Amino acid sequence: MKKIEKIFSKNKIIPLDYFLEKVLYDKEFGYYQRKNPFGVKGDFVTAPNISNLFSEMIAIWLISFWENLNKPKKINFIELGPGNGDFCLILIKTLKNFPEIFKSINIVLYEKSEKLKKIQKKRIISGKVSWVKDLKKIKKGPVIFFGNEFLDALPIKQFKEKDGDILEKFAFLKKNKVDFIFKKALRKQIKKLKTFNLIKKNGIIEYPEYGFKELDVVCKKIKELNGGALFFDYGYKIEKNVSTLQSVMNHKFNDINKNLGNADITYLVNFNLYEKYFKFYGLNVENIISQSKFLQKMGIIERFKIASSKMNLEKKSDLYFRLKRLIDPKFMGESFKVLFAKNKNCKFKLAFE
Ligand SMILES: C[S@@+](CC[C@H](N)C(=O)[O-])C[C@H]1O[C@@H](n2cnc3c(N)ncnc32)[C@H](O)[C@@H]1O
C-alpha cells in the first residue's frame, strides 16, 4: 500500500487515466513493469498466445498489403505493444517462407514496459528486429502498424453529465483504499468530448486521451510515409454509455481498486470513436469487422486443415479448440473487432469490403 500512497503524494486526487497509467506502467510498481501477465501461469491469454494460426493470418495480410503497395524494397512493420513476443516470433518464421518480403522488411517493436522488453529481447534474436522508444524516429517508409490488444492497454478517462454539468472521474485515497469521485471537468476536456460528439445525457462517457496521444504520431507517419494501421481488440461499435473498466488477475475478474500493481486493468475499446478519430486526422477507415470474419477471409480454416492433417488426434483436437476460441462468436470471434486505418488514396481493402 505504501507504494500506492506515492501516487497520491503530489496530488491528493488524480484523474482516472493518470491513476491507471501509474498502476499499470509506473517504473517501480506498475503491473506491466513487474509481471509477465501472459499465458496459463499469468493473468490472461491473448490471440497470439492461443495459437500461431492467428499470427500466420496477420502475416498473410501483411504480404498482401505489401504487394498492394507495389512491393517496396524497404518497408517498416511496427508492432505496438508486443507483449511476450509470441506474435513477432511467428511473423518472422512465416515471412522466412516468402524471401522477397523478408528481404524488404524491417520489424520495429514499440514497447513501454522494460520488463517485457527484456523478455522480447531474450526471445527474439533476429537482425530484422529493432526496438524504438519514439515512433517519430522512423524516417523512411512505408509504415505498417499492428497492435493486438494495444488500444485497451492505454488508460482512459471517464465522464458523465449531471444537471447540465460535465463531470470527470478522479481517484483518491481513503483510509488506505483507492476510491473514485466525479468532479467538474475542465473546459478543454469538454471541448474534446464535443469534437467527437460524445456528450450524452445519461451514462458514462469513456475517452481514450492516452490512446489518441499515441495514435497522433501513428497517423502522422502514415500520412507522411504511406501505409496503414491494423488493430485488434475487445470492443464495441455501438456506444452503450456504461463503464467498461475491468480488472483481471489469475484469469478471474478482480475489483478495480484491489490488488493494484498485481492485476491488469483494461476496458472495452470504442471502435466507433477510433473510426471518428482516424477520419478526423485525415485517414480512411472503410469498415470495422469481427475477428472471426477477418481470420476466415485470410484462410484460417484452410490453414488449420493443412496444419492438422498430419497430427495425431490429441494434437488435432487441441488445435481445433484453439481455432474455435479465435473465431467462434461464443468466444473471441465477435467480441474482438478489427479496424484498418489507411491513407485516403489507398485502395487496399482485403477483408474490409
Ligand atoms: C495487453 S498487452 C498485449 C500484448 C500483445 N500484443 C499480445 O497480443 O499478446 C499490451 C501491450 O502493450 C504494451 N503497452 C502499453 N502501453 C504502451 C505504450 N504507451 N507504448 C508501448 N507499449 C505499450 C504493454 O506493455 C503490453 O506489451
Short mmCIF file of C-alpha atoms and ligand atoms in Angstrom, two decimals:
data_model
loop_
_atom_site.label_atom_id
_atom_site.label_comp_id
_atom_site.label_asym_id
_atom_site.label_seq_id
_atom_site.Cartn_x
_atom_site.Cartn_y
_atom_site.Cartn_z
CA MET A 1 0.00 0.00 0.00
CA LYS A 2 2.93 2.35 0.74
CA LYS A 3 3.71 2.34 -2.97
CA ILE A 4 0.17 3.31 -3.91
CA GLU A 5 0.37 6.22 -1.45
CA LYS A 6 3.27 7.54 -3.53
CA ILE A 7 0.91 8.03 -6.50
CA PHE A 8 -1.09 10.43 -4.40
CA SER A 9 1.84 12.14 -2.68
CA LYS A 10 1.87 15.17 -5.02
CA ASN A 11 -1.87 15.46 -5.66
CA LYS A 12 -4.46 14.03 -3.31
CA ILE A 13 -6.84 13.49 -6.15
CA ILE A 14 -5.84 12.40 -9.67
CA PRO A 15 -7.71 11.82 -12.97
CA LEU A 16 -8.69 8.20 -13.65
CA ASP A 17 -6.37 7.86 -16.66
CA TYR A 18 -3.34 9.16 -14.74
CA PHE A 19 -4.17 6.72 -11.94
CA LEU A 20 -4.33 3.84 -14.46
CA GLU A 21 -1.08 4.95 -16.06
CA LYS A 22 0.66 4.74 -12.68
CA VAL A 23 -0.91 1.46 -11.59
CA LEU A 24 -0.09 -0.21 -14.91
CA TYR A 25 3.17 1.38 -16.05
CA ASP A 26 4.93 3.10 -13.13
CA LYS A 27 8.64 2.12 -13.37
CA GLU A 28 8.69 0.89 -9.78
CA PHE A 29 5.37 -0.82 -9.16
CA GLY A 30 3.34 -0.69 -12.40
CA TYR A 31 1.73 -4.02 -13.31
CA TYR A 32 3.36 -4.30 -16.76
CA GLN A 33 6.77 -3.32 -15.35
CA ARG A 34 6.85 -6.16 -12.85
CA LYS A 35 4.75 -9.03 -14.13
CA ASN A 36 4.74 -11.23 -17.20
CA PRO A 37 0.95 -11.46 -17.47
CA PHE A 38 0.63 -13.79 -20.46
CA GLY A 39 -0.34 -17.44 -20.57
CA VAL A 40 -1.87 -20.07 -18.32
CA LYS A 41 0.51 -19.22 -15.46
CA GLY A 42 -0.15 -15.49 -15.88
CA ASP A 43 -3.34 -13.45 -15.69
CA PHE A 44 -4.74 -13.68 -19.24
CA VAL A 45 -4.08 -15.04 -22.72
CA THR A 46 -4.17 -13.12 -25.99
CA ALA A 47 -4.80 -14.33 -29.54
CA PRO A 48 -1.08 -14.84 -30.40
CA ASN A 49 -0.72 -16.86 -27.15
CA ILE A 50 -3.71 -19.02 -28.09
CA SER A 51 -2.48 -20.15 -31.49
CA ASN A 52 0.17 -19.50 -34.13
CA LEU A 53 -2.66 -19.62 -36.67
CA PHE A 54 -3.64 -16.08 -35.60
CA SER A 55 -0.17 -14.64 -36.23
CA GLU A 56 0.16 -16.52 -39.53
CA MET A 57 -3.04 -14.87 -40.79
CA ILE A 58 -1.67 -11.40 -39.96
CA ALA A 59 1.50 -12.34 -41.87
CA ILE A 60 -0.63 -13.26 -44.91
CA TRP A 61 -2.50 -9.96 -44.67
CA LEU A 62 0.81 -8.09 -44.41
CA ILE A 63 2.20 -9.78 -47.53
CA SER A 64 -0.94 -8.82 -49.46
CA PHE A 65 -0.72 -5.21 -48.29
CA TRP A 66 2.97 -5.04 -49.21
CA GLU A 67 2.12 -6.38 -52.69
CA ASN A 68 -0.64 -3.80 -52.99
CA LEU A 69 1.92 -1.08 -52.17
CA ASN A 70 3.89 -2.38 -55.20
CA LYS A 71 6.37 -4.41 -53.17
CA PRO A 72 8.52 -1.56 -51.81
CA LYS A 73 12.19 -2.54 -51.39
CA LYS A 74 12.14 -1.32 -47.79
CA ILE A 75 9.11 -1.47 -45.54
CA ASN A 76 8.65 -0.95 -41.81
CA PHE A 77 6.31 -3.21 -39.88
CA ILE A 78 5.82 -1.72 -36.45
CA GLU A 79 4.26 -3.80 -33.70
CA LEU A 80 2.68 -1.66 -30.99
CA GLY A 81 2.85 -3.36 -27.57
CA PRO A 82 4.42 -6.73 -28.50
CA GLY A 83 3.79 -8.34 -25.07
CA ASN A 84 5.82 -11.54 -24.63
CA GLY A 85 6.88 -11.55 -28.30
CA ASP A 86 4.76 -14.55 -29.40
CA PHE A 87 3.36 -12.73 -32.42
CA CYS A 88 6.72 -11.43 -33.64
CA LEU A 89 8.36 -14.87 -33.44
CA ILE A 90 5.68 -16.42 -35.68
CA LEU A 91 5.72 -13.42 -38.03
CA ILE A 92 9.47 -13.92 -38.62
CA LYS A 93 9.05 -17.68 -39.01
CA THR A 94 6.23 -17.24 -41.56
CA LEU A 95 7.89 -14.45 -43.56
CA LYS A 96 11.03 -16.57 -43.96
CA ASN A 97 8.94 -18.65 -46.39
CA PHE A 98 8.49 -15.51 -48.54
CA PRO A 99 12.08 -14.38 -49.26
CA GLU A 100 11.15 -11.28 -51.27
CA ILE A 101 9.23 -9.58 -48.45
CA PHE A 102 11.58 -10.99 -45.82
CA LYS A 103 14.44 -9.17 -47.52
CA SER A 104 12.49 -5.91 -47.62
CA ILE A 105 11.01 -5.89 -44.16
CA ASN A 106 12.26 -4.04 -41.15
CA ILE A 107 10.40 -5.10 -37.98
CA VAL A 108 10.20 -2.43 -35.30
CA LEU A 109 8.92 -3.15 -31.80
CA TYR A 110 7.42 -0.37 -29.71
CA GLU A 111 7.18 -1.42 -26.07
CA LYS A 112 6.69 0.65 -22.93
CA SER A 113 7.40 -1.99 -20.30
CA GLU A 114 11.11 -2.53 -19.54
CA LYS A 115 10.30 -5.97 -18.11
CA LEU A 116 8.50 -7.08 -21.28
CA LYS A 117 11.18 -5.52 -23.49
CA LYS A 118 13.78 -7.69 -21.70
CA ILE A 119 11.65 -10.79 -22.34
CA GLN A 120 11.23 -9.80 -26.02
CA LYS A 121 14.99 -9.23 -26.45
CA LYS A 122 15.77 -12.60 -24.92
CA ARG A 123 13.28 -14.45 -27.14
CA ILE A 124 13.54 -12.60 -30.45
CA ILE A 125 17.03 -12.94 -31.87
CA SER A 126 16.92 -11.58 -35.41
CA GLY A 127 18.79 -8.97 -37.42
CA LYS A 128 15.40 -7.97 -38.83
CA VAL A 129 14.14 -6.65 -35.49
CA SER A 130 14.86 -3.44 -33.62
CA TRP A 131 13.20 -1.61 -30.74
CA VAL A 132 12.20 2.02 -30.86
CA LYS A 133 11.30 4.36 -27.97
CA ASP A 134 9.96 7.14 -30.12
CA LEU A 135 7.92 6.43 -33.25
CA LYS A 136 8.96 9.83 -34.63
CA LYS A 137 12.40 8.29 -35.21
CA ILE A 138 11.01 6.26 -38.13
CA LYS A 139 12.04 8.38 -41.08
CA LYS A 140 11.59 6.20 -44.16
CA GLY A 141 8.51 4.34 -45.19
CA PRO A 142 6.09 2.91 -45.97
CA VAL A 143 4.92 2.06 -42.46
CA ILE A 144 2.52 -0.68 -41.43
CA PHE A 145 1.47 -0.55 -37.78
CA PHE A 146 -0.07 -3.51 -35.97
CA GLY A 147 -1.50 -3.69 -32.47
CA ASN A 148 -3.23 -6.61 -30.82
CA GLU A 149 -4.81 -5.61 -27.51
CA PHE A 150 -2.72 -2.44 -27.61
CA LEU A 151 -5.56 0.10 -27.52
CA ASP A 152 -7.20 -1.46 -24.47
CA ALA A 153 -3.90 -1.18 -22.59
CA LEU A 154 -3.86 2.63 -22.91
CA PRO A 155 -5.50 4.37 -19.94
CA ILE A 156 -8.89 6.07 -20.40
CA LYS A 157 -10.79 8.95 -18.86
CA GLN A 158 -14.42 8.71 -17.77
CA PHE A 159 -17.01 11.49 -17.68
CA LYS A 160 -20.73 11.87 -17.01
CA GLU A 161 -23.33 14.58 -17.33
CA LYS A 162 -25.20 15.78 -14.25
CA ASP A 163 -27.67 18.68 -14.10
CA GLY A 164 -26.14 20.28 -17.16
CA ASP A 165 -22.52 19.94 -15.93
CA ILE A 166 -19.91 17.57 -17.31
CA LEU A 167 -18.04 15.75 -14.55
CA GLU A 168 -14.76 13.82 -14.77
CA LYS A 169 -13.83 10.74 -12.70
CA PHE A 170 -10.91 11.09 -10.28
CA ALA A 171 -9.17 8.64 -7.94
CA PHE A 172 -8.28 9.38 -4.33
CA LEU A 173 -7.02 7.55 -1.28
CA LYS A 174 -9.40 6.99 1.62
CA LYS A 175 -8.27 5.00 4.65
CA ASN A 176 -5.55 3.30 2.60
CA LYS A 177 -8.05 2.32 -0.06
CA VAL A 178 -8.45 3.83 -3.51
CA ASP A 179 -11.87 5.26 -4.22
CA PHE A 180 -13.35 7.29 -7.07
CA ILE A 181 -15.27 10.55 -7.28
CA PHE A 182 -16.69 12.71 -10.09
CA LYS A 183 -15.66 16.39 -10.20
CA LYS A 184 -16.44 19.21 -12.62
CA ALA A 185 -14.46 18.69 -15.83
CA LEU A 186 -12.15 21.33 -17.31
CA ARG A 187 -13.44 23.27 -20.28
CA LYS A 188 -10.65 21.96 -22.54
CA GLN A 189 -11.75 18.39 -21.75
CA ILE A 190 -15.39 19.15 -22.53
CA LYS A 191 -14.29 20.64 -25.86
CA LYS A 192 -12.56 17.36 -26.76
CA LEU A 193 -15.72 15.36 -25.95
CA LYS A 194 -17.74 17.71 -28.12
CA THR A 195 -15.30 17.31 -31.04
CA PHE A 196 -16.24 13.66 -31.19
CA ASN A 197 -19.89 14.20 -30.37
CA LEU A 198 -19.61 12.14 -27.18
CA ILE A 199 -21.73 14.10 -24.74
CA LYS A 200 -24.82 12.14 -23.71
CA LYS A 201 -27.43 12.91 -21.05
CA ASN A 202 -27.22 9.52 -19.38
CA GLY A 203 -24.46 7.15 -18.51
CA ILE A 204 -20.69 7.11 -18.64
CA ILE A 205 -18.62 8.64 -21.42
CA GLU A 206 -15.24 6.96 -21.97
CA TYR A 207 -12.47 8.96 -23.63
CA PRO A 208 -9.06 7.48 -24.52
CA GLU A 209 -6.84 10.54 -24.20
CA TYR A 210 -3.63 8.46 -23.85
CA GLY A 211 -4.71 6.35 -26.83
CA PHE A 212 -5.26 9.39 -29.02
CA LYS A 213 -1.87 10.78 -28.00
CA GLU A 214 -0.14 7.55 -29.02
CA LEU A 215 -2.03 7.44 -32.30
CA ASP A 216 -1.26 11.07 -33.23
CA VAL A 217 2.22 10.05 -34.30
CA VAL A 218 0.92 6.85 -35.95
CA CYS A 219 -1.45 8.96 -38.10
CA LYS A 220 1.29 11.46 -38.94
CA LYS A 221 3.68 8.72 -40.03
CA ILE A 222 1.05 7.02 -42.22
CA LYS A 223 0.25 10.33 -43.91
CA GLU A 224 3.90 11.26 -44.33
CA LEU A 225 5.36 7.88 -45.35
CA ASN A 226 2.31 5.96 -46.67
CA GLY A 227 0.95 2.71 -45.24
CA GLY A 228 -1.68 1.85 -42.65
CA ALA A 229 -2.51 0.54 -39.19
CA LEU A 230 -4.30 -2.67 -38.22
CA PHE A 231 -5.81 -3.02 -34.75
CA PHE A 232 -7.43 -6.00 -33.00
CA ASP A 233 -9.19 -5.51 -29.70
CA TYR A 234 -12.01 -6.47 -27.40
CA GLY A 235 -14.62 -3.80 -28.03
CA TYR A 236 -17.87 -2.45 -29.43
CA LYS A 237 -19.22 -0.35 -32.28
CA ILE A 238 -22.43 0.95 -30.72
CA GLU A 239 -21.96 3.08 -27.61
CA LYS A 240 -23.76 1.82 -24.53
CA ASN A 241 -22.54 4.59 -22.23
CA VAL A 242 -21.63 2.31 -19.37
CA SER A 243 -18.32 1.93 -17.57
CA THR A 244 -16.42 -0.87 -19.29
CA LEU A 245 -13.41 -0.78 -16.95
CA GLN A 246 -12.41 -4.24 -15.81
CA SER A 247 -9.63 -5.75 -13.77
CA VAL A 248 -8.30 -9.27 -14.27
CA MET A 249 -5.98 -11.41 -12.16
CA ASN A 250 -5.25 -15.13 -12.46
CA HIS A 251 -7.82 -15.37 -15.29
CA LYS A 252 -10.60 -14.09 -12.99
CA PHE A 253 -12.28 -10.72 -12.60
CA ASN A 254 -10.95 -8.62 -9.74
CA ASP A 255 -12.20 -5.40 -8.08
CA ILE A 256 -10.75 -2.34 -9.85
CA ASN A 257 -9.29 -0.97 -6.61
CA LYS A 258 -7.90 -4.26 -5.29
CA ASN A 259 -4.50 -5.90 -5.97
CA LEU A 260 -3.22 -2.69 -7.56
CA GLY A 261 0.02 -3.37 -9.42
CA ASN A 262 -0.74 -7.11 -9.43
CA ALA A 263 -3.83 -7.09 -11.65
CA ASP A 264 -4.40 -5.86 -15.19
CA ILE A 265 -6.96 -3.10 -15.71
CA THR A 266 -8.49 -2.69 -19.16
CA TYR A 267 -11.71 -1.59 -20.79
CA LEU A 268 -13.65 -2.28 -23.98
CA VAL A 269 -12.45 -0.30 -26.98
CA ASN A 270 -14.95 2.09 -28.56
CA PHE A 271 -14.24 1.28 -32.22
CA ASN A 272 -16.77 3.80 -33.46
CA LEU A 273 -14.83 6.54 -31.66
CA TYR A 274 -11.49 5.37 -33.07
CA GLU A 275 -13.01 5.40 -36.56
CA LYS A 276 -14.13 9.01 -35.98
CA TYR A 277 -10.66 9.84 -34.66
CA PHE A 278 -8.82 8.42 -37.70
CA LYS A 279 -11.18 10.19 -40.08
CA PHE A 280 -10.74 13.45 -38.14
CA TYR A 281 -6.98 13.13 -38.75
CA GLY A 282 -7.45 12.58 -42.47
CA LEU A 283 -7.12 8.79 -42.69
CA ASN A 284 -9.69 6.40 -44.10
CA VAL A 285 -11.44 3.55 -42.27
CA GLU A 286 -13.67 1.53 -44.59
CA ASN A 287 -15.22 -0.87 -42.15
CA ILE A 288 -14.84 -2.40 -38.71
CA ILE A 289 -15.20 -6.16 -38.82
CA SER A 290 -15.17 -9.07 -36.39
CA GLN A 291 -12.02 -11.06 -35.68
CA SER A 292 -13.89 -14.11 -36.94
CA LYS A 293 -14.56 -12.54 -40.34
CA PHE A 294 -11.00 -11.25 -40.69
CA LEU A 295 -9.36 -14.57 -39.85
CA GLN A 296 -11.71 -16.58 -42.07
CA LYS A 297 -11.14 -14.22 -45.01
CA MET A 298 -7.40 -14.80 -44.55
CA GLY A 299 -7.99 -18.56 -44.76
CA ILE A 300 -7.56 -19.67 -41.15
CA ILE A 301 -9.82 -22.73 -41.62
CA GLU A 302 -7.88 -23.93 -44.69
CA ARG A 303 -4.63 -23.33 -42.78
CA PHE A 304 -5.98 -25.35 -39.84
CA LYS A 305 -6.83 -28.25 -42.19
CA ILE A 306 -3.33 -28.28 -43.69
CA ALA A 307 -1.54 -27.82 -40.35
CA SER A 308 -3.57 -30.54 -38.64
CA SER A 309 -3.61 -33.08 -41.48
CA LYS A 310 -0.59 -34.99 -40.15
CA MET A 311 -1.32 -34.50 -36.45
CA ASN A 312 -2.47 -37.25 -34.10
CA LEU A 313 -5.99 -36.94 -32.69
CA GLU A 314 -4.88 -35.29 -29.45
CA LYS A 315 -2.90 -32.52 -31.18
CA LYS A 316 -5.56 -32.07 -33.82
CA SER A 317 -8.33 -31.56 -31.27
CA ASP A 318 -6.13 -29.17 -29.27
CA LEU A 319 -5.57 -27.05 -32.39
CA TYR A 320 -9.26 -27.28 -33.24
CA PHE A 321 -10.25 -25.85 -29.83
CA ARG A 322 -7.71 -23.06 -30.22
CA LEU A 323 -9.15 -22.21 -33.63
CA LYS A 324 -12.63 -22.25 -32.11
CA ARG A 325 -11.54 -19.81 -29.38
CA LEU A 326 -10.30 -17.40 -32.02
CA ILE A 327 -13.26 -17.48 -34.42
CA ASP A 328 -16.35 -18.79 -32.64
CA PRO A 329 -18.79 -15.94 -31.79
CA LYS A 330 -19.24 -17.52 -28.34
CA PHE A 331 -15.56 -16.94 -27.60
CA MET A 332 -13.43 -14.20 -29.24
CA GLY A 333 -14.93 -14.32 -32.74
CA GLU A 334 -17.44 -11.48 -32.40
CA SER A 335 -16.35 -9.63 -29.26
CA PHE A 336 -12.96 -8.91 -30.83
CA LYS A 337 -13.09 -6.38 -33.64
CA VAL A 338 -10.62 -5.34 -36.32
CA LEU A 339 -10.00 -1.85 -37.63
CA PHE A 340 -7.77 -0.89 -40.55
CA ALA A 341 -6.85 2.79 -40.96
CA LYS A 342 -5.07 3.82 -44.15
CA ASN A 343 -4.19 6.73 -46.35
CA LYS A 344 -7.14 8.26 -48.17
CA ASN A 345 -5.82 7.28 -51.61
CA CYS A 346 -5.08 3.67 -50.60
CA LYS A 347 -7.31 1.14 -52.38
CA PHE A 348 -6.26 -1.92 -50.36
CA LYS A 349 -9.24 -3.37 -48.51
CA LEU A 350 -8.61 -7.10 -48.11
CA ALA A 351 -11.28 -8.45 -45.71
CA PHE A 352 -12.70 -4.97 -45.08
CA GLU A 353 -15.08 -4.63 -48.08
C1 LIG B 1 -2.49 -6.45 -23.37
S1 LIG B 1 -0.83 -6.43 -23.82
C2 LIG B 1 -0.90 -7.14 -25.46
C3 LIG B 1 0.39 -7.80 -25.86
C4 LIG B 1 0.46 -8.44 -27.24
N1 LIG B 1 0.15 -7.51 -28.28
C5 LIG B 1 -0.43 -9.66 -27.33
O1 LIG B 1 -1.41 -9.63 -28.05
O2 LIG B 1 -0.10 -10.66 -26.68
C6 LIG B 1 -0.47 -4.73 -24.09
C7 LIG B 1 0.95 -4.44 -24.52
O3 LIG B 1 1.09 -3.06 -24.85
C8 LIG B 1 2.21 -2.52 -24.14
N2 LIG B 1 1.96 -1.07 -23.98
C9 LIG B 1 1.01 -0.48 -23.26
N3 LIG B 1 1.06 0.87 -23.38
C10 LIG B 1 2.06 1.13 -24.23
C11 LIG B 1 2.60 2.32 -24.78
N4 LIG B 1 2.11 3.52 -24.47
N5 LIG B 1 3.64 2.21 -25.64
C12 LIG B 1 4.14 0.99 -25.98
N6 LIG B 1 3.68 -0.17 -25.48
C13 LIG B 1 2.66 -0.11 -24.62
C14 LIG B 1 2.22 -3.33 -22.87
O4 LIG B 1 3.39 -3.21 -22.14
C15 LIG B 1 2.00 -4.73 -23.47
O5 LIG B 1 3.14 -5.22 -24.10
#
